[in-house]
mmCIF file of C-alpha atoms in Angstrom:
data_model
loop_
_atom_site.group_PDB
_atom_site.id
_atom_site.type_symbol
_atom_site.label_atom_id
_atom_site.label_comp_id
_atom_site.label_asym_id
_atom_site.label_seq_id
_atom_site.Cartn_x
_atom_site.Cartn_y
_atom_site.Cartn_z
ATOM 1 C CA MET A 1 45.811 -98.213 35.324
ATOM 2 C CA ARG A 2 43.724 -96.047 37.673
ATOM 3 C CA ALA A 3 44.042 -94.674 40.596
ATOM 4 C CA VAL A 4 42.388 -92.059 43.383
ATOM 5 C CA ILE A 5 43.923 -89.198 44.870
ATOM 6 C CA ASN A 6 41.167 -87.785 48.266
ATOM 7 C CA PRO A 7 43.144 -84.639 49.356
ATOM 8 C CA SER A 8 41.545 -81.925 51.553
ATOM 9 C CA TRP A 9 41.200 -79.721 49.027
ATOM 10 C CA ALA A 10 42.010 -79.166 45.965
ATOM 11 C CA VAL A 11 41.211 -76.473 43.290
ATOM 12 C CA LYS A 12 40.395 -76.976 39.479
ATOM 13 C CA PRO A 13 42.406 -75.829 36.993
ATOM 14 C CA ASN A 14 39.328 -73.616 35.772
ATOM 15 C CA GLY A 15 39.297 -72.194 39.877
ATOM 16 C CA GLU A 16 36.853 -74.213 40.778
ATOM 17 C CA VAL A 17 36.930 -75.040 45.049
ATOM 18 C CA LEU A 18 36.517 -78.712 45.997
ATOM 19 C CA LYS A 19 36.237 -80.156 49.476
ATOM 20 C CA ASN A 20 37.167 -84.379 50.185
ATOM 21 C CA PRO A 21 37.309 -84.086 46.225
ATOM 22 C CA PHE A 22 38.517 -87.388 44.814
ATOM 23 C CA ILE A 23 40.792 -87.427 41.880
ATOM 24 C CA VAL A 24 40.351 -89.993 39.666
ATOM 25 C CA ILE A 25 43.880 -90.589 37.600
ATOM 26 C CA LYS A 26 44.362 -92.404 34.581
ATOM 27 C CA ASN A 27 47.961 -92.781 32.818
ATOM 28 C CA GLY A 28 49.459 -90.400 34.386
ATOM 29 C CA ARG A 29 46.581 -87.955 33.504
ATOM 30 C CA ILE A 30 44.292 -86.570 35.256
ATOM 31 C CA GLU A 31 40.784 -88.708 33.991
ATOM 32 C CA ALA A 32 37.893 -86.652 36.829
ATOM 33 C CA TYR A 33 36.816 -84.896 39.857
ATOM 34 C CA HIS A 34 34.183 -86.020 41.932
ATOM 35 C CA ARG A 35 32.635 -84.449 44.747
ATOM 36 C CA ARG A 36 31.089 -87.729 45.656
ATOM 37 C CA LYS A 37 33.640 -90.986 45.952
ATOM 38 C CA PRO A 38 33.097 -92.714 42.558
ATOM 39 C CA GLU A 39 32.443 -96.664 41.290
ATOM 40 C CA GLY A 40 34.456 -98.647 39.602
ATOM 41 C CA GLU A 41 38.154 -100.951 40.266
ATOM 42 C CA PHE A 42 41.135 -98.379 41.045
ATOM 43 C CA LYS A 43 44.668 -100.095 41.735
ATOM 44 C CA LYS A 44 45.825 -97.245 44.348
ATOM 45 C CA TRP A 45 44.151 -94.835 46.649
ATOM 46 C CA ILE A 46 45.519 -92.084 47.936
ATOM 47 C CA GLN A 47 44.331 -89.445 51.065
ATOM 48 C CA ILE A 48 46.389 -86.236 51.342
ATOM 49 C CA GLU A 49 45.919 -83.939 53.881
ATOM 50 C CA GLY A 50 46.466 -80.873 52.799
ATOM 51 C CA VAL A 51 45.391 -79.107 49.177
ATOM 52 C CA LEU A 52 45.579 -79.761 45.866
ATOM 53 C CA TYR A 53 45.745 -76.668 42.884
ATOM 54 C CA PRO A 54 47.208 -76.816 39.525
ATOM 55 C CA PRO A 55 51.082 -76.955 38.922
ATOM 56 C CA PHE A 56 52.213 -73.019 40.150
ATOM 57 C CA VAL A 57 53.035 -70.519 37.500
ATOM 58 C CA ASN A 58 56.017 -67.643 37.505
ATOM 59 C CA CYS A 59 55.986 -65.565 34.618
ATOM 60 C CA HIS A 60 58.866 -64.411 34.956
ATOM 61 C CA THR A 61 62.565 -64.677 36.033
ATOM 62 C CA HIS A 62 66.003 -65.561 34.414
ATOM 63 C CA LEU A 63 67.428 -67.653 35.890
ATOM 64 C CA GLU A 64 70.810 -67.030 34.351
ATOM 65 C CA LEU A 65 71.498 -64.485 36.403
ATOM 66 C CA SER A 66 70.683 -66.539 40.067
ATOM 67 C CA ASN A 67 74.417 -66.062 41.115
ATOM 68 C CA LEU A 68 73.997 -62.455 41.387
ATOM 69 C CA ASN A 69 73.743 -60.767 45.437
ATOM 70 C CA PHE A 70 70.942 -58.554 45.524
ATOM 71 C CA ASN A 71 69.962 -56.872 48.249
ATOM 72 C CA PRO A 72 67.393 -53.521 48.537
ATOM 73 C CA ASP A 73 69.039 -51.944 50.932
ATOM 74 C CA ASN A 74 72.905 -51.833 48.956
ATOM 75 C CA PHE A 75 71.185 -49.170 45.986
ATOM 76 C CA LYS A 76 69.060 -45.713 46.072
ATOM 77 C CA ASP A 77 67.310 -46.238 42.857
ATOM 78 C CA PHE A 78 66.125 -48.056 39.910
ATOM 79 C CA PHE A 79 69.603 -46.224 37.980
ATOM 80 C CA GLN A 80 72.516 -47.444 40.525
ATOM 81 C CA TRP A 81 70.825 -51.454 40.209
ATOM 82 C CA LEU A 82 70.850 -50.954 36.581
ATOM 83 C CA LEU A 83 74.679 -49.753 36.166
ATOM 84 C CA TRP A 84 75.538 -52.733 38.937
ATOM 85 C CA ILE A 85 73.568 -55.037 36.708
ATOM 86 C CA ILE A 86 75.185 -53.482 33.662
ATOM 87 C CA GLY A 87 78.449 -54.583 35.420
ATOM 88 C CA SER A 88 78.121 -58.314 37.045
ATOM 89 C CA ARG A 89 76.884 -59.370 34.014
ATOM 90 C CA ALA A 90 79.684 -59.035 32.308
ATOM 91 C CA THR A 91 82.336 -60.833 34.610
ATOM 92 C CA LYS A 92 79.797 -64.040 34.177
ATOM 93 C CA THR A 93 81.603 -67.402 32.804
ATOM 94 C CA LEU A 94 79.941 -70.337 31.328
ATOM 95 C CA PRO A 95 80.238 -72.591 33.781
ATOM 96 C CA GLU A 96 79.190 -69.716 36.797
ATOM 97 C CA ILE A 97 75.690 -69.270 34.227
ATOM 98 C CA GLU A 98 74.826 -72.951 34.063
ATOM 99 C CA ARG A 99 75.036 -72.682 37.697
ATOM 100 C CA ALA A 100 73.109 -69.735 38.620
ATOM 101 C CA VAL A 101 70.437 -72.005 36.683
ATOM 102 C CA ARG A 102 70.304 -75.042 37.899
ATOM 103 C CA LYS A 103 70.361 -73.024 40.918
ATOM 104 C CA GLY A 104 67.585 -70.945 39.912
ATOM 105 C CA ALA A 105 65.885 -74.028 38.194
ATOM 106 C CA GLU A 106 65.742 -75.625 42.088
ATOM 107 C CA LEU A 107 64.734 -72.322 44.550
ATOM 108 C CA ILE A 108 61.511 -73.227 41.736
ATOM 109 C CA LYS A 109 60.890 -76.091 42.239
ATOM 110 C CA LYS A 110 60.893 -75.762 46.161
ATOM 111 C CA SER A 111 58.524 -73.498 46.771
ATOM 112 C CA GLY A 112 55.853 -75.620 44.891
ATOM 113 C CA THR A 113 56.566 -73.482 40.728
ATOM 114 C CA TYR A 114 56.667 -75.902 38.440
ATOM 115 C CA TYR A 115 55.685 -73.275 35.403
ATOM 116 C CA VAL A 116 58.285 -70.516 34.832
ATOM 117 C CA GLY A 117 58.525 -68.478 32.180
ATOM 118 C CA ASP A 118 62.332 -67.529 31.364
ATOM 119 C CA ILE A 119 64.039 -64.533 29.995
ATOM 120 C CA SER A 120 67.967 -66.040 27.906
ATOM 121 C CA SER A 121 70.615 -63.810 28.494
ATOM 122 C CA PHE A 122 73.145 -65.515 27.494
ATOM 123 C CA GLY A 123 71.416 -68.417 25.063
ATOM 124 C CA VAL A 124 72.711 -71.026 28.077
ATOM 125 C CA ALA A 125 70.128 -72.238 29.849
ATOM 126 C CA PRO A 126 68.189 -73.566 27.033
ATOM 127 C CA SER A 127 70.390 -76.003 26.725
ATOM 128 C CA VAL A 128 70.245 -76.840 31.046
ATOM 129 C CA LYS A 129 68.600 -79.163 31.729
ATOM 130 C CA LEU A 130 66.043 -78.678 34.183
ATOM 131 C CA PRO A 131 64.040 -80.046 37.195
ATOM 132 C CA VAL A 132 60.857 -77.777 35.651
ATOM 133 C CA LYS A 133 59.054 -76.570 32.699
ATOM 134 C CA ALA A 134 59.939 -73.144 31.312
ATOM 135 C CA VAL A 135 59.406 -71.357 28.097
ATOM 136 C CA THR A 136 62.404 -70.463 27.452
ATOM 137 C CA PHE A 137 62.537 -66.531 25.763
ATOM 138 C CA ARG A 138 65.438 -65.407 24.149
ATOM 139 C CA GLU A 139 66.271 -62.242 25.160
ATOM 140 C CA PHE A 140 67.661 -59.593 22.752
ATOM 141 C CA ILE A 141 69.368 -56.580 23.566
ATOM 142 C CA GLY A 142 71.128 -53.789 20.610
ATOM 143 C CA LYS A 143 70.568 -52.256 17.822
ATOM 144 C CA ASP A 144 69.972 -55.039 15.037
ATOM 145 C CA LEU A 145 68.716 -58.065 14.268
ATOM 146 C CA ASN A 146 66.748 -60.830 12.166
ATOM 147 C CA PRO A 147 65.168 -62.526 14.223
ATOM 148 C CA LYS A 148 64.418 -65.463 11.997
ATOM 149 C CA GLU A 149 68.009 -66.631 12.807
ATOM 150 C CA ILE A 150 67.210 -66.851 16.532
ATOM 151 C CA PRO A 151 65.148 -69.343 18.253
ATOM 152 C CA PRO A 152 61.624 -68.312 19.239
ATOM 153 C CA PRO A 153 60.270 -67.738 21.672
ATOM 154 C CA LEU A 154 62.040 -64.007 21.712
ATOM 155 C CA SER A 155 62.131 -61.330 24.299
ATOM 156 C CA ILE A 156 62.872 -57.547 23.252
ATOM 157 C CA HIS A 157 65.347 -56.524 26.735
ATOM 158 C CA SER A 158 62.514 -52.633 26.515
ATOM 159 C CA ILE A 159 62.285 -49.176 24.318
ATOM 160 C CA TYR A 160 65.054 -47.714 26.115
ATOM 161 C CA SER A 161 68.034 -50.701 25.152
ATOM 162 C CA VAL A 162 66.040 -52.447 22.109
ATOM 163 C CA SER A 163 66.279 -49.726 18.280
ATOM 164 C CA ALA A 164 62.704 -48.906 17.630
ATOM 165 C CA THR A 165 63.736 -50.638 14.164
ATOM 166 C CA ALA A 166 64.401 -54.616 15.615
ATOM 167 C CA ILE A 167 61.858 -53.547 18.298
ATOM 168 C CA LYS A 168 59.253 -53.682 15.037
ATOM 169 C CA LYS A 169 60.692 -56.997 13.231
ATOM 170 C CA ILE A 170 60.649 -58.022 16.641
ATOM 171 C CA ALA A 171 57.275 -57.675 17.222
ATOM 172 C CA THR A 172 56.620 -58.301 12.733
ATOM 173 C CA ASP A 173 58.139 -62.857 13.143
ATOM 174 C CA SER A 174 55.654 -62.725 16.833
ATOM 175 C CA LEU A 175 52.925 -62.742 14.436
ATOM 176 C CA GLU A 176 54.634 -64.711 11.137
ATOM 177 C CA ARG A 177 56.345 -67.637 13.130
ATOM 178 C CA GLY A 178 52.863 -67.343 15.671
ATOM 179 C CA TYR A 179 55.165 -67.438 19.243
ATOM 180 C CA LYS A 180 54.527 -65.242 22.632
ATOM 181 C CA PHE A 181 57.064 -62.118 22.823
ATOM 182 C CA GLN A 182 58.189 -60.861 26.816
ATOM 183 C CA MET A 183 58.225 -56.884 27.283
ATOM 184 C CA HIS A 184 59.826 -55.240 29.645
ATOM 185 C CA LEU A 185 57.457 -52.556 29.545
ATOM 186 C CA ALA A 186 57.138 -49.112 31.661
ATOM 187 C CA GLU A 187 58.680 -50.104 35.010
ATOM 188 C CA THR A 188 60.235 -46.745 35.326
ATOM 189 C CA PRO A 189 58.311 -43.147 35.047
ATOM 190 C CA ASP A 190 61.378 -42.641 33.175
ATOM 191 C CA GLU A 191 60.417 -44.389 30.702
ATOM 192 C CA GLN A 192 57.932 -42.961 30.071
ATOM 193 C CA LEU A 193 59.650 -39.953 29.127
ATOM 194 C CA PHE A 194 62.216 -41.205 26.745
ATOM 195 C CA ALA A 195 59.047 -42.799 24.805
ATOM 196 C CA LYS A 196 57.726 -38.753 24.700
ATOM 197 C CA CYS A 197 61.221 -37.503 23.929
ATOM 198 C CA LEU A 198 61.705 -35.919 27.156
ATOM 199 C CA PRO A 199 65.055 -36.097 29.055
ATOM 200 C CA ASN A 200 65.012 -38.028 31.249
ATOM 201 C CA ARG A 201 67.886 -40.513 32.308
ATOM 202 C CA PHE A 202 68.531 -43.688 30.027
ATOM 203 C CA GLU A 203 70.454 -41.118 27.851
ATOM 204 C CA SER A 204 71.798 -38.521 30.838
ATOM 205 C CA LEU A 205 73.351 -40.704 33.047
ATOM 206 C CA ILE A 206 73.326 -44.529 31.250
ATOM 207 C CA TYR A 207 74.212 -43.814 27.291
ATOM 208 C CA PRO A 208 77.299 -41.795 28.280
ATOM 209 C CA THR A 209 78.194 -44.644 30.696
ATOM 210 C CA ILE A 210 78.374 -47.331 28.355
ATOM 211 C CA GLY A 211 79.387 -45.064 26.060
ATOM 212 C CA ARG A 212 76.398 -44.839 22.773
ATOM 213 C CA LYS A 213 73.658 -42.938 22.818
ATOM 214 C CA ARG A 214 69.969 -42.705 21.199
ATOM 215 C CA TYR A 215 68.955 -45.184 18.705
ATOM 216 C CA GLU A 216 66.393 -43.549 16.470
ATOM 217 C CA LYS A 217 64.065 -40.584 17.476
ATOM 218 C CA LEU A 218 60.734 -42.443 17.248
ATOM 219 C CA CYS A 219 58.087 -39.633 19.491
ATOM 220 C CA ALA A 220 55.303 -41.099 21.131
ATOM 221 C CA GLU A 221 52.315 -40.179 23.666
ATOM 222 C CA GLY A 222 53.976 -42.934 25.822
ATOM 223 C CA ILE A 223 55.094 -45.598 26.109
ATOM 224 C CA VAL A 224 51.871 -47.254 24.961
ATOM 225 C CA ASP A 225 51.602 -45.319 22.596
ATOM 226 C CA TYR A 226 55.348 -45.774 21.105
ATOM 227 C CA LEU A 227 54.589 -49.527 20.646
ATOM 228 C CA LYS A 228 51.738 -49.065 18.759
ATOM 229 C CA LYS A 229 53.637 -46.659 16.357
ATOM 230 C CA LEU A 230 55.272 -50.290 15.834
ATOM 231 C CA ASN A 231 52.673 -52.551 15.730
ATOM 232 C CA ALA A 232 54.183 -54.067 18.426
ATOM 233 C CA LEU A 233 50.803 -53.701 20.691
ATOM 234 C CA ASN A 234 49.325 -57.039 19.822
ATOM 235 C CA GLU A 235 47.950 -60.200 21.217
ATOM 236 C CA ASN A 236 51.458 -61.817 21.324
ATOM 237 C CA LEU A 237 53.334 -58.565 23.616
ATOM 238 C CA ILE A 238 53.747 -60.521 27.367
ATOM 239 C CA ALA A 239 54.055 -56.711 29.057
ATOM 240 C CA VAL A 240 56.204 -57.194 32.328
ATOM 241 C CA HIS A 241 55.731 -54.964 35.138
ATOM 242 C CA CYS A 242 54.094 -52.667 33.699
ATOM 243 C CA THR A 243 54.707 -50.203 37.160
ATOM 244 C CA ASN A 244 54.641 -46.940 35.586
ATOM 245 C CA LEU A 245 51.012 -47.526 32.816
ATOM 246 C CA SER A 246 47.929 -44.642 33.104
ATOM 247 C CA PRO A 247 44.575 -46.399 34.043
ATOM 248 C CA LYS A 248 43.952 -45.429 30.065
ATOM 249 C CA GLU A 249 46.986 -47.509 29.280
ATOM 250 C CA ALA A 250 45.873 -50.953 30.865
ATOM 251 C CA LYS A 251 42.812 -50.298 29.432
ATOM 252 C CA GLU A 252 44.688 -50.019 25.745
ATOM 253 C CA LEU A 253 47.017 -53.925 26.643
ATOM 254 C CA ARG A 254 43.185 -54.951 27.377
ATOM 255 C CA LYS A 255 41.538 -53.334 24.164
ATOM 256 C CA ALA A 256 44.976 -55.800 22.268
ATOM 257 C CA LYS A 257 44.861 -58.889 24.177
ATOM 258 C CA ALA A 258 48.307 -58.328 25.056
ATOM 259 C CA SER A 259 49.490 -60.400 27.645
ATOM 260 C CA ALA A 260 50.741 -58.391 30.921
ATOM 261 C CA VAL A 261 52.986 -60.193 34.505
ATOM 262 C CA LEU A 262 53.354 -58.225 37.615
ATOM 263 C CA CYS A 263 56.542 -57.991 39.343
ATOM 264 C CA PRO A 264 55.387 -56.539 42.470
ATOM 265 C CA ARG A 265 58.871 -56.797 44.694
ATOM 266 C CA SER A 266 61.117 -56.603 42.267
ATOM 267 C CA ASN A 267 59.165 -52.785 41.637
ATOM 268 C CA LEU A 268 58.691 -52.948 45.299
ATOM 269 C CA HIS A 269 63.087 -53.461 45.698
ATOM 270 C CA LEU A 270 64.240 -51.229 42.965
ATOM 271 C CA LYS A 271 61.708 -48.455 44.088
ATOM 272 C CA THR A 272 60.035 -48.124 40.988
ATOM 273 C CA GLY A 273 55.849 -47.404 42.354
ATOM 274 C CA PHE A 274 53.559 -50.397 41.920
ATOM 275 C CA PRO A 275 51.253 -51.273 38.927
ATOM 276 C CA PRO A 276 47.285 -50.179 37.988
ATOM 277 C CA VAL A 277 46.482 -53.635 39.252
ATOM 278 C CA GLU A 278 43.094 -53.617 39.547
ATOM 279 C CA GLU A 279 42.927 -52.495 36.122
ATOM 280 C CA LEU A 280 45.297 -54.993 34.728
ATOM 281 C CA LEU A 281 43.242 -57.884 37.026
ATOM 282 C CA THR A 282 40.902 -57.127 33.541
ATOM 283 C CA LEU A 283 43.192 -58.558 30.999
ATOM 284 C CA GLU A 284 41.816 -62.169 30.321
ATOM 285 C CA LYS A 285 46.355 -63.159 30.401
ATOM 286 C CA VAL A 286 48.138 -61.433 33.596
ATOM 287 C CA GLY A 287 50.204 -62.902 35.862
ATOM 288 C CA LEU A 288 53.005 -62.941 38.641
ATOM 289 C CA GLY A 289 56.727 -63.139 38.676
ATOM 290 C CA THR A 290 59.165 -62.693 40.857
ATOM 291 C CA ASP A 291 61.720 -61.100 38.169
ATOM 292 C CA GLY A 292 64.903 -62.501 39.260
ATOM 293 C CA LEU A 293 67.429 -62.834 42.093
ATOM 294 C CA SER A 294 69.287 -60.089 40.590
ATOM 295 C CA SER A 295 66.288 -58.010 42.247
ATOM 296 C CA ASN A 296 64.606 -60.300 44.564
ATOM 297 C CA VAL A 297 65.080 -62.062 47.762
ATOM 298 C CA SER A 298 63.652 -64.690 46.437
ATOM 299 C CA LEU A 299 61.912 -67.397 43.762
ATOM 300 C CA SER A 300 58.676 -67.897 45.595
ATOM 301 C CA VAL A 301 55.777 -66.548 43.458
ATOM 302 C CA VAL A 302 53.785 -67.527 47.302
ATOM 303 C CA GLU A 303 55.523 -64.692 48.585
ATOM 304 C CA GLU A 304 54.868 -62.912 45.555
ATOM 305 C CA LEU A 305 50.952 -62.982 46.082
ATOM 306 C CA ARG A 306 51.260 -61.563 49.799
ATOM 307 C CA CYS A 307 53.342 -58.937 48.517
ATOM 308 C CA LEU A 308 50.924 -58.164 46.098
ATOM 309 C CA TYR A 309 47.439 -59.006 48.512
ATOM 310 C CA TYR A 310 48.410 -56.837 50.839
ATOM 311 C CA GLN A 311 50.043 -53.548 48.642
ATOM 312 C CA LEU A 312 45.936 -54.158 47.752
ATOM 313 C CA GLY A 313 44.650 -53.203 51.453
ATOM 314 C CA CYS A 314 43.380 -56.312 50.953
ATOM 315 C CA ARG A 315 40.873 -55.609 49.074
ATOM 316 C CA VAL A 316 41.402 -58.161 45.755
ATOM 317 C CA PRO A 317 40.194 -61.696 47.958
ATOM 318 C CA LEU A 318 42.826 -64.307 47.278
ATOM 319 C CA ARG A 319 40.739 -66.269 45.543
ATOM 320 C CA GLU A 320 40.844 -63.621 43.001
ATOM 321 C CA LEU A 321 44.794 -63.490 43.248
ATOM 322 C CA LEU A 322 45.091 -67.012 42.999
ATOM 323 C CA PRO A 323 44.414 -67.485 39.337
ATOM 324 C CA LEU A 324 47.565 -65.593 38.013
ATOM 325 C CA ILE A 325 49.592 -68.335 39.307
ATOM 326 C CA THR A 326 47.589 -71.340 38.447
ATOM 327 C CA TYR A 327 45.524 -70.878 35.019
ATOM 328 C CA LYS A 328 45.489 -66.900 34.058
ATOM 329 C CA GLY A 329 48.992 -67.334 33.799
ATOM 330 C CA ALA A 330 49.368 -70.769 32.014
ATOM 331 C CA LYS A 331 47.557 -68.446 29.620
ATOM 332 C CA VAL A 332 50.231 -65.621 29.437
ATOM 333 C CA LEU A 333 52.293 -68.458 28.735
ATOM 334 C CA ASN A 334 50.054 -70.357 26.935
ATOM 335 C CA LEU A 335 50.115 -73.097 27.660
ATOM 336 C CA GLN A 336 48.471 -76.042 26.322
ATOM 337 C CA HIS A 337 46.724 -78.671 28.056
ATOM 338 C CA TYR A 338 47.805 -77.017 31.450
ATOM 339 C CA GLY A 339 46.181 -78.469 34.782
ATOM 340 C CA GLU A 340 45.381 -81.794 32.098
ATOM 341 C CA THR A 341 48.828 -84.201 33.967
ATOM 342 C CA ALA A 342 48.856 -85.273 36.551
ATOM 343 C CA LEU A 343 51.046 -82.947 38.579
ATOM 344 C CA PHE A 344 50.031 -80.921 41.489
ATOM 345 C CA THR A 345 51.341 -77.949 43.874
ATOM 346 C CA VAL A 346 51.130 -79.537 47.531
ATOM 347 C CA ALA A 347 50.063 -77.416 50.900
ATOM 348 C CA LYS A 348 50.058 -80.263 53.458
ATOM 349 C CA GLY A 349 48.723 -79.527 56.727
ATOM 350 C CA ASN A 350 44.351 -79.166 58.051
ATOM 351 C CA HIS A 351 43.760 -75.944 56.718
ATOM 352 C CA SER A 352 39.504 -73.797 56.831
ATOM 353 C CA THR A 353 40.165 -73.280 53.099
ATOM 354 C CA PRO A 354 42.431 -73.632 49.851
ATOM 355 C CA PHE A 355 43.099 -70.879 49.991
ATOM 356 C CA GLU A 356 44.515 -69.887 53.493
ATOM 357 C CA PRO A 357 47.969 -72.042 53.307
ATOM 358 C CA LEU A 358 48.579 -68.683 51.065
ATOM 359 C CA ILE A 359 49.589 -66.053 53.896
ATOM 360 C CA LYS A 360 49.642 -68.766 56.377
ATOM 361 C CA GLU A 361 53.325 -67.431 57.691
ATOM 362 C CA GLY A 362 55.715 -70.787 57.484
ATOM 363 C CA GLN A 363 53.559 -72.720 55.022
ATOM 364 C CA GLN A 364 55.693 -75.246 53.044
ATOM 365 C CA PHE A 365 55.297 -75.651 49.244
ATOM 366 C CA GLY A 366 55.635 -78.348 47.391
ATOM 367 C CA ILE A 367 55.234 -80.566 43.692
ATOM 368 C CA LEU A 368 53.356 -83.836 43.427
ATOM 369 C CA ASP A 369 53.939 -85.867 40.343
ATOM 370 C CA PHE A 370 51.780 -88.240 39.677
ATOM 371 C CA SER A 371 52.290 -88.308 35.697
ATOM 372 C CA ASN A 372 55.137 -91.313 35.537
ATOM 373 C CA THR A 373 54.338 -93.081 38.887
ATOM 374 C CA LEU A 374 50.421 -94.103 38.794
#
């Protein structure tokens, strides 16, 4: 069955903008975009006042932590927050975690996002049926593991919570089994100090509180050099946050063909800084993530994009930022056949450009799914 959708505006998966296009749908898939009314037999014509985008992508979140009551005013810095997280995680029951996953997924969908890169700390999220499509990364925290015993993809929490031995094993395994792995990278200045074996608050504050010491004394010139020493700076790395990378280190990520995910609101809430965005935007694979409701106040990637836009002083056009939550974000998560299914994010209303809704106060976004109904 063939049908035609005629929105006011459409943004194609490659970023091309079309005004009053005709989108031909066949058997739940996008057959073609037309600038003029197509000829032929069609069983249904649907006119939409608004903008159709490829489905939005949230590259990094923590659905299992969606029931935490986060308020940025409650924390003076990242380390006070980290101690709160460590204590809060230990108190959650299985039913609570399952409810948190469902709550987070519903909020993701309500914000107009369909694809999500989710970090599973408890192993609960992969078994929960969701209204969105999740790429679930199973998180490892600790000293040692056999990565081949864990279904991929995996997530390395950070250099301060995972041993160098385990980081190297997971990075090597990602190349052998062919999957991407996420890792919180340079979220705080202290991670750079940790990588250089200089005094830092992970060793002076966090470790004594939880009763352990540093696993190994691997010293490097910086956090990216630390990864290089472990063969973890490769094309499968998804570096999350990158808040305290130097411009030189950002270029090292690009050279390695790694991916990056920016979470600007989480960084501002936890007072950790602001990443070298303009350098990171040169990466082929770069996206936006909301982080979880454990460090953010919503799971809307549009609000994340808006924050980034204003933090950059509106110097980078919305046209250049939109790919971070569409096709570039899809590349980060390695989404195959992205934008081929008749599934769209929609911003209804009369808009002068398809980018206007991204900064329009009160604009609602939703999901239009024609993959099974046409």
